[in-house]
Amino acid sequence: MPDSVMMNRSGMVSKIHTRIRTDTFKSSYDLVGKELGRGKFAVVKKCVEKSTGKEYAAKFLRKRRKGQDCRVDIINEIAVLESAEANPFVVSLHEVYETTSEIILVLECAAGGEIFNQCVADNDEAFTEKDVIRLARQILTGVAGLHRNNVVHLDLKPQNILLTSSRPLGDIRIVDFGLSRCVDSVEEVREILGTPEYVAPEVLNYEPISTATDMWSIGVLIYVMLTGASPFLGEEKQETFLNISQVNVDYSQDVFDGVSSLAVDFIKSLLLKNPRKRATAEECLKHPWLNGHSSPLPHLRNPLRSSLDEPETSPSESEPESPAPSPDLLIVASYKTCSGQSEMKSVRAAFAFDEPFSGRPEIKQELIC
Ligand code: ADP
Ligand code: MG
């Protein structure tokens, strides 16, 4: 991030160079098709720029949230997107509009949707390990670029990693910098931010946030992409937080059936309680798992989940799929990302992905088990 940026105490950036347009969005864009996605304060819709015919994704962000003016949060999101302009794996920002109630970010459209969809897909549509290796390299290259700029994303999860196309499987684009922070300020950034299953132990303990905080989430993300299961999710939120703070992870053959031991080794280098011991994004990119070093594949109970080999076509013997209703894990805010979206199983319990919580130190007591 350039030296000239202005930052407040919590690592939010308050200076942007994008011109904010105040003319009517609809005079330059037509909304097309249905919604691309939504979060708690944002709706994302496909649109076409009238002058060029090009497709974009318009993210409509409400400025007032829970009675509070959140314009600074949106400006921070824009500033982070600007700082990542040259990053090929971060969604690019085309234009910004402002109305009395909303700010509209006109973003590159990632037409392949969320990697979440493949994480919860049936076996023949799920990622193979080979897919995950390619996508993991892209995610790590993108995140390494952010970290070089001292930007931490703080909400890396399958809903915020999109694809340029789903079939054939395209490239990744990292989106949603709503919780991102700049960590090069002299002040330590300590905040309770993130999405329960993906937050690192230091977040739960209200310890300083660093680039290593994202690396934990990448460990969870890769676990989910390879196994289709969420490593820390418990039946109740307290159990989830306890699992995280105890780093209670199931690396058994049952869960990692058909996945290489190098992949497990890679995840183990990230799901470490001490942030200083976690591999950095650059170190991860040098890991043998991502560099074509093969390791003997374990017995494949479920060949379609395998990958270093060509996927086979025999039917899977595995996993009855009957997710129970998802527990509500959120402290501050909770909702499902997309109505009608598939749910995903946890190692321990069925669940749906939740949206991030964000909060202040006062809620710490509620979060810590
Ligand atoms: P929120 O901050 O509310 O979570 P996101 O930026 O994550 O908002 O957007 C919500 C959803 O909208 C994403 O999970 C994704 O499904 C969809 N989406 C966001 N940006 C794009 C984009 N550039 N192209 C396509 N879909 C997008
Ligand atoms: Mg999001």
GROMACS .gro file of C-alpha atoms and ligand atoms in nm:
model
  397
    1MET     CA    1   0.000   0.000   0.000
    2PRO     CA    2   0.147   0.340  -0.090
    3ASP     CA    3   0.292   0.555   0.189
    4SER     CA    4   0.048   0.834   0.117
    5VAL     CA    5  -0.258   0.644   0.231
    6MET     CA    6  -0.430   0.757   0.544
    7MET     CA    7  -0.509   0.500   0.801
    8ASN     CA    8  -0.707   0.512   1.118
    9ARG     CA    9  -0.620   0.322   1.432
   10SER     CA   10  -0.787   0.000   1.334
   11GLY     CA   11  -0.599  -0.032   1.005
   12MET     CA   12  -0.876   0.107   0.785
   13VAL     CA   13  -0.771   0.318   0.490
   14SER     CA   14  -0.960   0.641   0.438
   15LYS     CA   15  -0.816   0.784   0.119
   16ILE     CA   16  -0.909   0.670  -0.229
   17HIS     CA   17  -0.831   0.801  -0.576
   18THR     CA   18  -1.127   0.659  -0.767
   19ARG     CA   19  -1.370   0.932  -0.868
   20ILE     CA   20  -1.705   0.871  -0.706
   21ARG     CA   21  -1.979   0.928  -0.960
   22THR     CA   22  -2.300   1.087  -0.841
   23ASP     CA   23  -2.492   1.068  -1.169
   24THR     CA   24  -2.744   0.788  -1.204
   25PHE     CA   25  -2.595   0.440  -1.229
   26LYS     CA   26  -2.881   0.330  -1.451
   27SER     CA   27  -2.803   0.594  -1.710
   28SER     CA   28  -2.477   0.412  -1.786
   29TYR     CA   29  -2.562   0.050  -1.694
   30ASP     CA   30  -2.847  -0.195  -1.751
   31LEU     CA   31  -2.908  -0.453  -1.482
   32VAL     CA   32  -2.936  -0.799  -1.637
   33GLY     CA   33  -3.030  -1.143  -1.510
   34LYS     CA   34  -3.077  -1.235  -1.153
   35GLU     CA   35  -2.866  -1.153  -0.853
   36LEU     CA   36  -2.511  -1.285  -0.851
   37GLY     CA   37  -2.504  -1.302  -0.474
   38ARG     CA   38  -2.574  -1.118  -0.154
   39GLY     CA   39  -2.438  -1.059   0.189
   40LYS     CA   40  -2.576  -0.888   0.495
   41PHE     CA   41  -2.533  -0.533   0.368
   42ALA     CA   42  -2.469  -0.587  -0.001
   43VAL     CA   43  -2.649  -0.719  -0.305
   44VAL     CA   44  -2.448  -0.803  -0.616
   45LYS     CA   45  -2.615  -0.791  -0.957
   46LYS     CA   46  -2.492  -0.845  -1.309
   47CYS     CA   47  -2.499  -0.534  -1.526
   48VAL     CA   48  -2.397  -0.430  -1.875
   49GLU     CA   49  -2.220  -0.103  -1.948
   50LYS     CA   50  -2.428   0.065  -2.217
   51SER     CA   51  -2.137   0.233  -2.391
   52THR     CA   52  -1.925  -0.082  -2.429
   53GLY     CA   53  -2.167  -0.374  -2.393
   54LYS     CA   54  -1.929  -0.521  -2.132
   55GLU     CA   55  -2.061  -0.721  -1.837
   56TYR     CA   56  -1.979  -0.621  -1.479
   57ALA     CA   57  -2.092  -0.710  -1.129
   58ALA     CA   58  -2.250  -0.419  -0.942
   59LYS     CA   59  -2.215  -0.446  -0.565
   60PHE     CA   60  -2.477  -0.230  -0.395
   61LEU     CA   61  -2.363  -0.146  -0.043
   62ARG     CA   62  -2.590   0.022   0.210
   63LYS     CA   63  -2.422   0.314   0.382
   64ARG     CA   64  -2.627   0.287   0.701
   65ARG     CA   65  -2.608  -0.039   0.884
   66LYS     CA   66  -2.779  -0.102   1.215
   67GLY     CA   67  -2.835   0.270   1.249
   68GLN     CA   68  -2.467   0.353   1.197
   69ASP     CA   69  -2.298   0.537   0.914
   70CYS     CA   70  -2.063   0.283   0.756
   71ARG     CA   71  -1.932   0.493   0.468
   72VAL     CA   72  -1.577   0.466   0.607
   73ASP     CA   73  -1.594   0.088   0.584
   74ILE     CA   74  -1.691   0.111   0.219
   75ILE     CA   75  -1.416   0.363   0.148
   76ASN     CA   76  -1.172   0.120   0.310
   77GLU     CA   77  -1.302  -0.158   0.081
   78ILE     CA   78  -1.250   0.067  -0.223
   79ALA     CA   79  -0.900   0.165  -0.105
   80VAL     CA   80  -0.798  -0.198  -0.069
   81LEU     CA   81  -0.931  -0.283  -0.415
   82GLU     CA   82  -0.734   0.012  -0.554
   83SER     CA   83  -0.417  -0.104  -0.383
   84ALA     CA   84  -0.460  -0.447  -0.542
   85GLU     CA   85  -0.520  -0.311  -0.890
   86ALA     CA   86  -0.219  -0.495  -1.034
   87ASN     CA   87  -0.301  -0.821  -0.857
   88PRO     CA   88  -0.428  -1.066  -1.120
   89PHE     CA   89  -0.623  -1.273  -0.868
   90VAL     CA   90  -0.810  -0.988  -0.703
   91VAL     CA   91  -1.133  -0.876  -0.864
   92SER     CA   92  -1.082  -0.545  -1.039
   93LEU     CA   93  -1.274  -0.228  -0.965
   94HIS     CA   94  -1.412  -0.046  -1.266
   95GLU     CA   95  -1.617   0.243  -1.125
   96VAL     CA   96  -1.787   0.370  -0.810
   97TYR     CA   97  -2.126   0.542  -0.777
   98GLU     CA   98  -2.283   0.700  -0.472
   99THR     CA   99  -2.648   0.772  -0.398
  100THR     CA  100  -2.799   0.906  -0.076
  101SER     CA  101  -2.833   0.557   0.068
  102GLU     CA  102  -2.584   0.339  -0.120
  103ILE     CA  103  -2.242   0.310  -0.272
  104ILE     CA  104  -2.223   0.097  -0.585
  105LEU     CA  105  -1.898  -0.076  -0.673
  106VAL     CA  106  -1.883  -0.174  -1.039
  107LEU     CA  107  -1.656  -0.478  -1.037
  108GLU     CA  108  -1.517  -0.721  -1.288
  109CYS     CA  109  -1.776  -0.997  -1.321
  110ALA     CA  110  -1.653  -1.338  -1.205
  111ALA     CA  111  -1.901  -1.541  -1.405
  112GLY     CA  112  -1.810  -1.882  -1.262
  113GLY     CA  113  -1.954  -1.803  -0.918
  114GLU     CA  114  -1.828  -1.904  -0.578
  115ILE     CA  115  -1.593  -2.197  -0.526
  116PHE     CA  116  -1.838  -2.275  -0.246
  117ASN     CA  117  -2.061  -2.439  -0.505
  118GLN     CA  118  -1.796  -2.698  -0.596
  119CYS     CA  119  -1.707  -2.749  -0.232
  120VAL     CA  120  -2.060  -2.869  -0.166
  121ALA     CA  121  -2.112  -3.039  -0.504
  122ASP     CA  122  -2.166  -3.407  -0.561
  123ASN     CA  123  -1.860  -3.613  -0.631
  124ASP     CA  124  -1.856  -3.582  -1.007
  125GLU     CA  125  -1.875  -3.203  -0.985
  126ALA     CA  126  -1.651  -3.160  -0.684
  127PHE     CA  127  -1.295  -3.040  -0.719
  128THR     CA  128  -1.029  -3.299  -0.782
  129GLU     CA  129  -0.703  -3.260  -0.591
  130LYS     CA  130  -0.542  -3.148  -0.915
  131ASP     CA  131  -0.798  -2.868  -0.943
  132VAL     CA  132  -0.736  -2.768  -0.584
  133ILE     CA  133  -0.361  -2.753  -0.643
  134ARG     CA  134  -0.406  -2.515  -0.936
  135LEU     CA  135  -0.660  -2.298  -0.755
  136ALA     CA  136  -0.457  -2.299  -0.433
  137ARG     CA  137  -0.156  -2.165  -0.623
  138GLN     CA  138  -0.370  -1.882  -0.756
  139ILE     CA  139  -0.524  -1.804  -0.418
  140LEU     CA  140  -0.180  -1.800  -0.257
  141THR     CA  141  -0.031  -1.586  -0.533
  142GLY     CA  142  -0.318  -1.339  -0.487
  143VAL     CA  143  -0.289  -1.340  -0.109
  144ALA     CA  144   0.092  -1.310  -0.122
  145GLY     CA  145   0.042  -0.993  -0.328
  146LEU     CA  146  -0.201  -0.853  -0.070
  147HIS     CA  147   0.036  -0.940   0.213
  148ARG     CA  148   0.328  -0.775   0.038
  149ASN     CA  149   0.117  -0.459   0.055
  150ASN     CA  150   0.046  -0.527   0.423
  151VAL     CA  151  -0.319  -0.590   0.348
  152VAL     CA  152  -0.496  -0.870   0.530
  153HIS     CA  153  -0.825  -0.990   0.387
  154LEU     CA  154  -0.969  -1.133   0.712
  155ASP     CA  155  -1.263  -1.308   0.548
  156LEU     CA  156  -1.115  -1.572   0.319
  157LYS     CA  157  -1.375  -1.843   0.269
  158PRO     CA  158  -1.534  -2.026  -0.025
  159GLN     CA  159  -1.801  -1.758  -0.079
  160ASN     CA  160  -1.537  -1.491  -0.125
  161ILE     CA  161  -1.327  -1.684  -0.375
  162LEU     CA  162  -1.493  -1.671  -0.714
  163LEU     CA  163  -1.418  -1.827  -1.051
  164THR     CA  164  -1.395  -1.659  -1.389
  165SER     CA  165  -1.583  -1.961  -1.527
  166SER     CA  166  -1.706  -2.283  -1.371
  167ARG     CA  167  -1.702  -2.520  -1.669
  168PRO     CA  168  -1.433  -2.542  -1.780
  169LEU     CA  169  -1.291  -2.449  -1.445
  170GLY     CA  170  -1.148  -2.098  -1.480
  171ASP     CA  171  -0.922  -1.886  -1.263
  172ILE     CA  172  -0.988  -1.747  -0.921
  173ARG     CA  173  -1.078  -1.395  -0.820
  174ILE     CA  174  -1.065  -1.289  -0.457
  175VAL     CA  175  -1.359  -1.065  -0.362
  176ASP     CA  176  -1.514  -0.897  -0.059
  177PHE     CA  177  -1.262  -0.670   0.107
  178GLY     CA  178  -1.523  -0.542   0.348
  179LEU     CA  179  -1.330  -0.663   0.653
  180SER     CA  180  -0.980  -0.606   0.516
  181ARG     CA  181  -0.728  -0.412   0.717
  182CYS     CA  182  -0.388  -0.261   0.661
  183VAL     CA  183  -0.145  -0.402   0.916
  184ASP     CA  184   0.157  -0.179   0.867
  185SER     CA  185   0.039   0.084   1.110
  186VAL     CA  186   0.238   0.133   1.427
  187GLU     CA  187  -0.074   0.049   1.623
  188GLU     CA  188  -0.152  -0.317   1.652
  189VAL     CA  189  -0.473  -0.420   1.486
  190ARG     CA  190  -0.688  -0.623   1.719
  191GLU     CA  191  -1.042  -0.681   1.612
  192ILE     CA  192  -1.301  -0.946   1.624
  193LEU     CA  193  -1.369  -1.002   1.261
  194GLY     CA  194  -1.429  -1.296   1.037
  195THR     CA  195  -1.660  -1.589   0.986
  196PRO     CA  196  -1.674  -1.839   1.272
  197GLU     CA  197  -1.544  -2.153   1.105
  198TYR     CA  198  -1.262  -1.963   0.938
  199VAL     CA  199  -1.135  -1.736   1.213
  200ALA     CA  200  -0.794  -1.793   1.362
  201PRO     CA  201  -0.738  -1.854   1.734
  202GLU     CA  202  -0.576  -1.510   1.777
  203VAL     CA  203  -0.898  -1.344   1.661
  204LEU     CA  204  -1.100  -1.530   1.923
  205ASN     CA  205  -0.842  -1.437   2.186
  206TYR     CA  206  -0.836  -1.073   2.082
  207GLU     CA  207  -0.466  -1.095   2.008
  208PRO     CA  208  -0.300  -0.898   1.727
  209ILE     CA  209  -0.412  -0.968   1.373
  210SER     CA  210  -0.144  -1.022   1.110
  211THR     CA  211  -0.099  -1.169   0.766
  212ALA     CA  212  -0.077  -1.506   0.944
  213THR     CA  213  -0.444  -1.466   1.035
  214ASP     CA  214  -0.531  -1.507   0.666
  215MET     CA  215  -0.300  -1.808   0.643
  216TRP     CA  216  -0.507  -1.990   0.905
  217SER     CA  217  -0.822  -1.924   0.697
  218ILE     CA  218  -0.643  -2.056   0.388
  219GLY     CA  219  -0.568  -2.375   0.582
  220VAL     CA  220  -0.939  -2.412   0.660
  221LEU     CA  221  -1.029  -2.323   0.301
  222ILE     CA  222  -0.800  -2.587   0.148
  223TYR     CA  223  -0.927  -2.845   0.397
  224VAL     CA  224  -1.282  -2.769   0.285
  225MET     CA  225  -1.191  -2.774  -0.086
  226LEU     CA  226  -1.023  -3.113  -0.056
  227THR     CA  227  -1.261  -3.289   0.177
  228GLY     CA  228  -1.593  -3.108   0.144
  229ALA     CA  229  -1.600  -3.086   0.524
  230SER     CA  230  -1.549  -2.798   0.764
  231PRO     CA  231  -1.273  -2.886   1.011
  232PHE     CA  232  -1.376  -2.688   1.317
  233LEU     CA  233  -1.751  -2.669   1.299
  234GLY     CA  234  -1.920  -2.800   1.607
  235GLU     CA  235  -2.283  -2.856   1.691
  236GLU     CA  236  -2.287  -2.522   1.865
  237LYS     CA  237  -2.082  -2.209   1.828
  238GLN     CA  238  -1.907  -2.265   2.160
  239GLU     CA  239  -1.789  -2.602   2.034
  240THR     CA  240  -1.664  -2.443   1.711
  241PHE     CA  241  -1.465  -2.184   1.904
  242LEU     CA  242  -1.331  -2.449   2.139
  243ASN     CA  243  -1.227  -2.665   1.842
  244ILE     CA  244  -1.046  -2.365   1.694
  245SER     CA  245  -0.870  -2.263   2.012
  246GLN     CA  246  -0.764  -2.624   2.076
  247VAL     CA  247  -0.679  -2.676   1.709
  248ASN     CA  248  -0.892  -2.984   1.720
  249VAL     CA  249  -0.860  -3.106   1.360
  250ASP     CA  250  -0.941  -3.445   1.218
  251TYR     CA  251  -0.667  -3.552   0.978
  252SER     CA  252  -0.782  -3.911   0.969
  253GLN     CA  253  -0.787  -4.129   0.661
  254ASP     CA  254  -1.165  -4.125   0.680
  255VAL     CA  255  -1.180  -3.755   0.608
  256PHE     CA  256  -0.882  -3.742   0.371
  257ASP     CA  257  -0.976  -4.049   0.176
  258GLY     CA  258  -0.810  -4.028  -0.164
  259VAL     CA  259  -0.617  -3.712  -0.081
  260SER     CA  260  -0.238  -3.713  -0.094
  261SER     CA  261  -0.032  -3.700   0.224
  262LEU     CA  262   0.145  -3.390   0.089
  263ALA     CA  263  -0.187  -3.206   0.091
  264VAL     CA  264  -0.240  -3.301   0.455
  265ASP     CA  265   0.114  -3.187   0.534
  266PHE     CA  266   0.041  -2.856   0.361
  267ILE     CA  267  -0.274  -2.796   0.570
  268LYS     CA  268  -0.082  -2.887   0.886
  269SER     CA  269   0.168  -2.611   0.810
  270LEU     CA  270  -0.117  -2.359   0.832
  271LEU     CA  271  -0.347  -2.481   1.108
  272LEU     CA  272  -0.099  -2.398   1.382
  273LYS     CA  273  -0.211  -2.204   1.686
  274ASN     CA  274   0.099  -1.986   1.703
  275PRO     CA  275   0.069  -1.738   1.412
  276ARG     CA  276   0.447  -1.703   1.393
  277LYS     CA  277   0.484  -2.075   1.320
  278ARG     CA  278   0.236  -2.074   1.032
  279ALA     CA  279   0.373  -2.083   0.679
  280THR     CA  280   0.352  -1.754   0.491
  281ALA     CA  281   0.188  -1.731   0.149
  282GLU     CA  282   0.531  -1.722  -0.016
  283GLU     CA  283   0.646  -2.027   0.180
  284CYS     CA  284   0.327  -2.211   0.088
  285LEU     CA  285   0.395  -2.150  -0.279
  286LYS     CA  286   0.723  -2.339  -0.237
  287HIS     CA  287   0.560  -2.637  -0.066
  288PRO     CA  288   0.613  -2.967  -0.253
  289TRP     CA  289   0.235  -3.021  -0.272
  290LEU     CA  290   0.207  -2.724  -0.506
  291ASN     CA  291   0.520  -2.806  -0.699
  292GLY     CA  292   0.444  -3.135  -0.861
  293HIS     CA  293   0.620  -3.360  -0.612
  294SER     CA  294   0.409  -3.667  -0.607
  295SER     CA  295   0.355  -3.865  -0.294
  296PRO     CA  296   0.208  -4.211  -0.274
  297LEU     CA  297  -0.167  -4.190  -0.280
  298PRO     CA  298  -0.347  -4.369  -0.004
  299HIS     CA  299  -0.605  -4.632  -0.077
  300LEU     CA  300  -0.886  -4.455  -0.262
  301ARG     CA  301  -1.221  -4.526  -0.112
  302ASN     CA  302  -1.361  -4.252  -0.325
  303PRO     CA  303  -1.176  -4.233  -0.654
  304LEU     CA  304  -1.364  -3.926  -0.776
  305ARG     CA  305  -1.217  -3.722  -0.496
  306SER     CA  306  -0.870  -3.820  -0.604
  307SER     CA  307  -0.684  -3.614  -0.840
  308LEU     CA  308  -0.321  -3.655  -0.885
  309ASP     CA  309  -0.436  -3.942  -1.099
  310GLU     CA  310  -0.697  -3.888  -1.362
  311PRO     CA  311  -1.037  -3.914  -1.198
  312GLU     CA  312  -1.209  -4.246  -1.246
  313THR     CA  313  -1.569  -4.286  -1.327
  314SER     CA  314  -1.685  -4.559  -1.096
  315PRO     CA  315  -1.958  -4.459  -0.855
  316SER     CA  316  -1.859  -4.351  -0.511
  317GLU     CA  317  -1.925  -4.577  -0.219
  318SER     CA  318  -1.902  -4.297   0.021
  319GLU     CA  319  -2.091  -4.050   0.233
  320PRO     CA  320  -2.458  -4.044   0.282
  321GLU     CA  321  -2.557  -3.683   0.234
  322SER     CA  322  -2.818  -3.572   0.481
  323PRO     CA  323  -2.722  -3.245   0.635
  324ALA     CA  324  -2.914  -3.146   0.942
  325PRO     CA  325  -3.039  -2.792   0.973
  326SER     CA  326  -2.745  -2.567   1.028
  327PRO     CA  327  -2.672  -2.430   1.371
  328ASP     CA  328  -2.658  -2.057   1.399
  329LEU     CA  329  -2.299  -1.980   1.481
  330LEU     CA  330  -2.298  -1.610   1.469
  331ILE     CA  331  -2.271  -1.380   1.761
  332VAL     CA  332  -2.337  -1.048   1.600
  333ALA     CA  333  -2.501  -1.125   1.271
  334SER     CA  334  -2.613  -1.441   1.106
  335TYR     CA  335  -2.774  -1.544   0.785
  336LYS     CA  336  -2.720  -1.778   0.498
  337THR     CA  337  -2.541  -1.642   0.197
  338CYS     CA  338  -2.777  -1.749  -0.072
  339SER     CA  339  -3.119  -1.889  -0.023
  340GLY     CA  340  -3.152  -2.229  -0.179
  341GLN     CA  341  -2.780  -2.290  -0.180
  342SER     CA  342  -2.657  -2.633  -0.096
  343GLU     CA  343  -2.532  -2.698   0.248
  344MET     CA  344  -2.205  -2.854   0.331
  345LYS     CA  345  -2.117  -3.110   0.585
  346SER     CA  346  -1.875  -3.064   0.867
  347VAL     CA  347  -1.642  -3.325   0.999
  348ARG     CA  348  -1.846  -3.310   1.315
  349ALA     CA  349  -2.181  -3.170   1.216
  350ALA     CA  350  -2.386  -3.045   0.928
  351PHE     CA  351  -2.379  -2.674   0.865
  352ALA     CA  352  -2.423  -2.389   0.630
  353PHE     CA  353  -2.164  -2.120   0.587
  354ASP     CA  354  -2.232  -1.815   0.789
  355GLU     CA  355  -2.156  -1.458   0.730
  356PRO     CA  356  -1.881  -1.278   0.909
  357PHE     CA  357  -1.921  -1.127   1.246
  358SER     CA  358  -1.746  -0.809   1.329
  359GLY     CA  359  -1.736  -0.653   1.662
  360ARG     CA  360  -1.560  -0.461   1.925
  361PRO     CA  361  -1.366  -0.570   2.229
  362GLU     CA  362  -1.682  -0.576   2.444
  363ILE     CA  363  -1.806  -0.885   2.265
  364LYS     CA  364  -1.489  -1.075   2.336
  365GLN     CA  365  -1.636  -1.239   2.640
  366GLU     CA  366  -1.920  -1.377   2.435
  367LEU     CA  367  -1.684  -1.530   2.185
  368ILE     CA  368  -1.439  -1.699   2.411
  369CYS     CA  369  -1.543  -2.031   2.541
  370ADP     P1  370  -2.058  -0.926   0.125
  370ADP     O1  371  -1.960  -0.827   0.175
  370ADP     O2  372  -2.198  -0.882   0.151
  370ADP     O3  373  -2.031  -1.067   0.167
  370ADP     P2  374  -1.948  -0.993  -0.135
  370ADP     O4  375  -1.855  -0.898  -0.197
  370ADP     O5  376  -1.890  -1.115  -0.073
  370ADP     O6  377  -2.042  -0.918  -0.034
  370ADP     O7  378  -2.056  -1.037  -0.243
  370ADP     C1  379  -2.161  -1.125  -0.208
  370ADP     C2  380  -2.167  -1.237  -0.311
  370ADP     O8  381  -2.193  -1.180  -0.440
  370ADP     C3  382  -2.038  -1.316  -0.327
  370ADP     O9  383  -2.027  -1.419  -0.232
  370ADP     C4  384  -2.055  -1.369  -0.469
  370ADP    O10  385  -2.143  -1.478  -0.472
  370ADP     C5  386  -2.124  -1.251  -0.540
  370ADP     N1  387  -2.024  -1.162  -0.602
  370ADP     C6  388  -1.952  -1.066  -0.540
  370ADP     N2  389  -1.868  -1.005  -0.624
  370ADP     C7  390  -1.886  -1.064  -0.745
  370ADP     C8  391  -1.824  -1.045  -0.874
  370ADP     N3  392  -1.731  -0.955  -0.893
  370ADP     N4  393  -1.865  -1.127  -0.975
  370ADP     C9  394  -1.961  -1.220  -0.954
  370ADP     N5  395  -2.022  -1.240  -0.835
  370ADP    C10  396  -1.986  -1.164  -0.730
  371MG      MG  397  -1.877  -1.201   0.113
   0.00000   0.00000   0.00000
